Amino acid sequence: MTTIQSTSAADRTGGRGLTSRHLHFIALGSAIGTGLFYGSAGAIQAAGPSVLLVYLLGGAVVYFVLRALGEMAVHHPVRGSFAEYTRTHLGGAAGFLTGWMFAFEMVIVAMADLTAIGIYMGFWFPDVSRWVWIVVALLIVGAENVASTRVFGELEFWFTIVKVGAVVAMIVADAAVLILGLANAETTGPANLVNEGGFFPNGMSGMAASFILVLFAFGGTEIIGVAGTEAEDPSRAIPKAINTVPARILLFYVLAILVILMINPWHTITGDESPFVQIFTALGVNWAAALLNVIVITAALSAINADIFGAGRVLAGLANQHLAPAAMAKTVRGVPVMTTVILLGVLVIGVVLNALIPESVFALIAALATFATIFVWMMILLAHLASRRRMPPAEAQTLGYRVPLWPLGQYFALAFILFTFGVMAWQPDFRTPLSVGVVFSVACIAMYYATGRNKVAGVNSPLPAAERI
């Protein structure tokens, strides 16, 4: 009978290559992607200026999820991250489902990023079919992902410098436009937050509907827990990375969206192009709009790169525990090559969808990604609650990195996630993605038992994998 086991020492040595600098910038860059540069338009259309409150609420949920994940990762830094933690604290079926759901999430998010690249390229080449650019992007990302872990870290480091610099420059430039009165709109400044229907122009229902795209924007931030286990010093690198989350959310989401809304009235943000690009287009600064378009394409490539990295590591962790096909455990220079190739093959579906339904594919994919994202977050929170319940009080007091506001913060985050599932069931446009997510979950559990994974020795062990990363 096969038994639960950890990654081999050779693989672990080859896989470890991320420094604290890498992890910090991976954490920083995970907040800046397609959800911000493109998806924010849909969220603004749904909620109007009240979308700012949704970003604050969603950011708080992300923070409590990451603190829960950070606590478990520092206490037990194992490859597989939250898939291993859910297996340990909630049972083998939960770990199996969480790992595969995260892989599903990463693939869907990567498809959204690929779709966004096709849309961004339309800024320069409106007559070229979107799927052409998606194929090119897929080839670029595929080449990047066969590199070593350290090369991945370096790429994300420089990608993030570009993204962060762009957002900061945009905020500064927009602030200057407001102060100097250079905007072409009839009204600018705080008045735009209450004009055109007030702060809640579409009511509370519109604000609730924006939850889907807002949480999609935060999807993938949990990669900190995956990458952290491959850092040189997880106990120091993970807390430092997670502790930057509140400032990142306030700066890159709330402040960035605030200045956009103060320059362009919310109803003028159509989604035909990135809201960030739209600002400079409206100002007639075409070279700035073109430059920013280059940056948002870079951001999307970076996000796809990180998505494949995260999914590959989690699936490799499952394979090492015999909860995924054994071929997925094969690594070269620390990179799960076979898993990466499989993921790239699945992403071809995104090419087909963009060729068949280019107008509606982004909204559909974003909704699917949101289901998978918040489901994984929910499992992380449940695993953390279970870990605390079985932990002796004396041991809990000695934890080097603990969640704040225990347990109120965890219950708040869980309630918000359950409410978002309710929104998906309530909104007709999101019922299909919700149904697909439920079917995928049921299929995963069925496969868990049909393939005999439930009989793997130690699959329900309450102890993390024996070997630590």
mmCIF file of C-alpha atoms in Angstrom, residues 18 21-22 25-26 140-163 298 301-303 305-306:
data_model
loop_
_atom_site.group_PDB
_atom_site.id
_atom_site.type_symbol
_atom_site.label_atom_id
_atom_site.label_comp_id
_atom_site.label_asym_id
_atom_site.label_seq_id
_atom_site.Cartn_x
_atom_site.Cartn_y
_atom_site.Cartn_z
ATOM 1 C CA LEU A 18 13.654 32.064 -3.081
ATOM 2 C CA ARG A 21 13.604 39.685 -1.291
ATOM 3 C CA HIS A 22 11.937 37.371 -3.814
ATOM 4 C CA PHE A 25 8.078 41.073 -4.104
ATOM 5 C CA ILE A 26 6.015 38.005 -4.996
ATOM 6 C CA ILE A 140 6.371 33.166 -23.534
ATOM 7 C CA VAL A 141 5.031 31.987 -20.200
ATOM 8 C CA GLY A 142 5.760 28.366 -21.058
ATOM 9 C CA ALA A 143 9.411 29.206 -21.662
ATOM 10 C CA GLU A 144 9.606 31.092 -18.361
ATOM 11 C CA ASN A 145 8.133 28.257 -16.330
ATOM 12 C CA VAL A 146 10.699 25.631 -17.247
ATOM 13 C CA ALA A 147 13.355 27.749 -15.558
ATOM 14 C CA SER A 148 14.521 27.194 -11.977
ATOM 15 C CA THR A 149 12.746 28.484 -8.887
ATOM 16 C CA ARG A 150 15.371 31.193 -8.441
ATOM 17 C CA VAL A 151 14.886 32.371 -12.030
ATOM 18 C CA PHE A 152 11.147 32.536 -11.362
ATOM 19 C CA GLY A 153 11.823 34.637 -8.264
ATOM 20 C CA GLU A 154 14.064 37.029 -10.186
ATOM 21 C CA LEU A 155 11.522 37.436 -12.978
ATOM 22 C CA GLU A 156 8.758 38.183 -10.501
ATOM 23 C CA PHE A 157 11.038 40.631 -8.687
ATOM 24 C CA TRP A 158 11.584 42.708 -11.825
ATOM 25 C CA PHE A 159 8.004 42.325 -13.027
ATOM 26 C CA THR A 160 6.831 43.651 -9.678
ATOM 27 C CA ILE A 161 9.183 46.633 -9.782
ATOM 28 C CA VAL A 162 7.620 47.561 -13.135
ATOM 29 C CA LYS A 163 4.056 47.099 -11.849
ATOM 30 C CA THR A 298 3.656 42.883 -18.286
ATOM 31 C CA LEU A 301 2.298 37.931 -17.985
ATOM 32 C CA SER A 302 3.636 38.131 -14.448
ATOM 33 C CA ALA A 303 0.328 36.922 -13.030
ATOM 34 C CA ASN A 305 3.758 33.068 -14.503
ATOM 35 C CA ALA A 306 2.873 33.097 -10.794
#
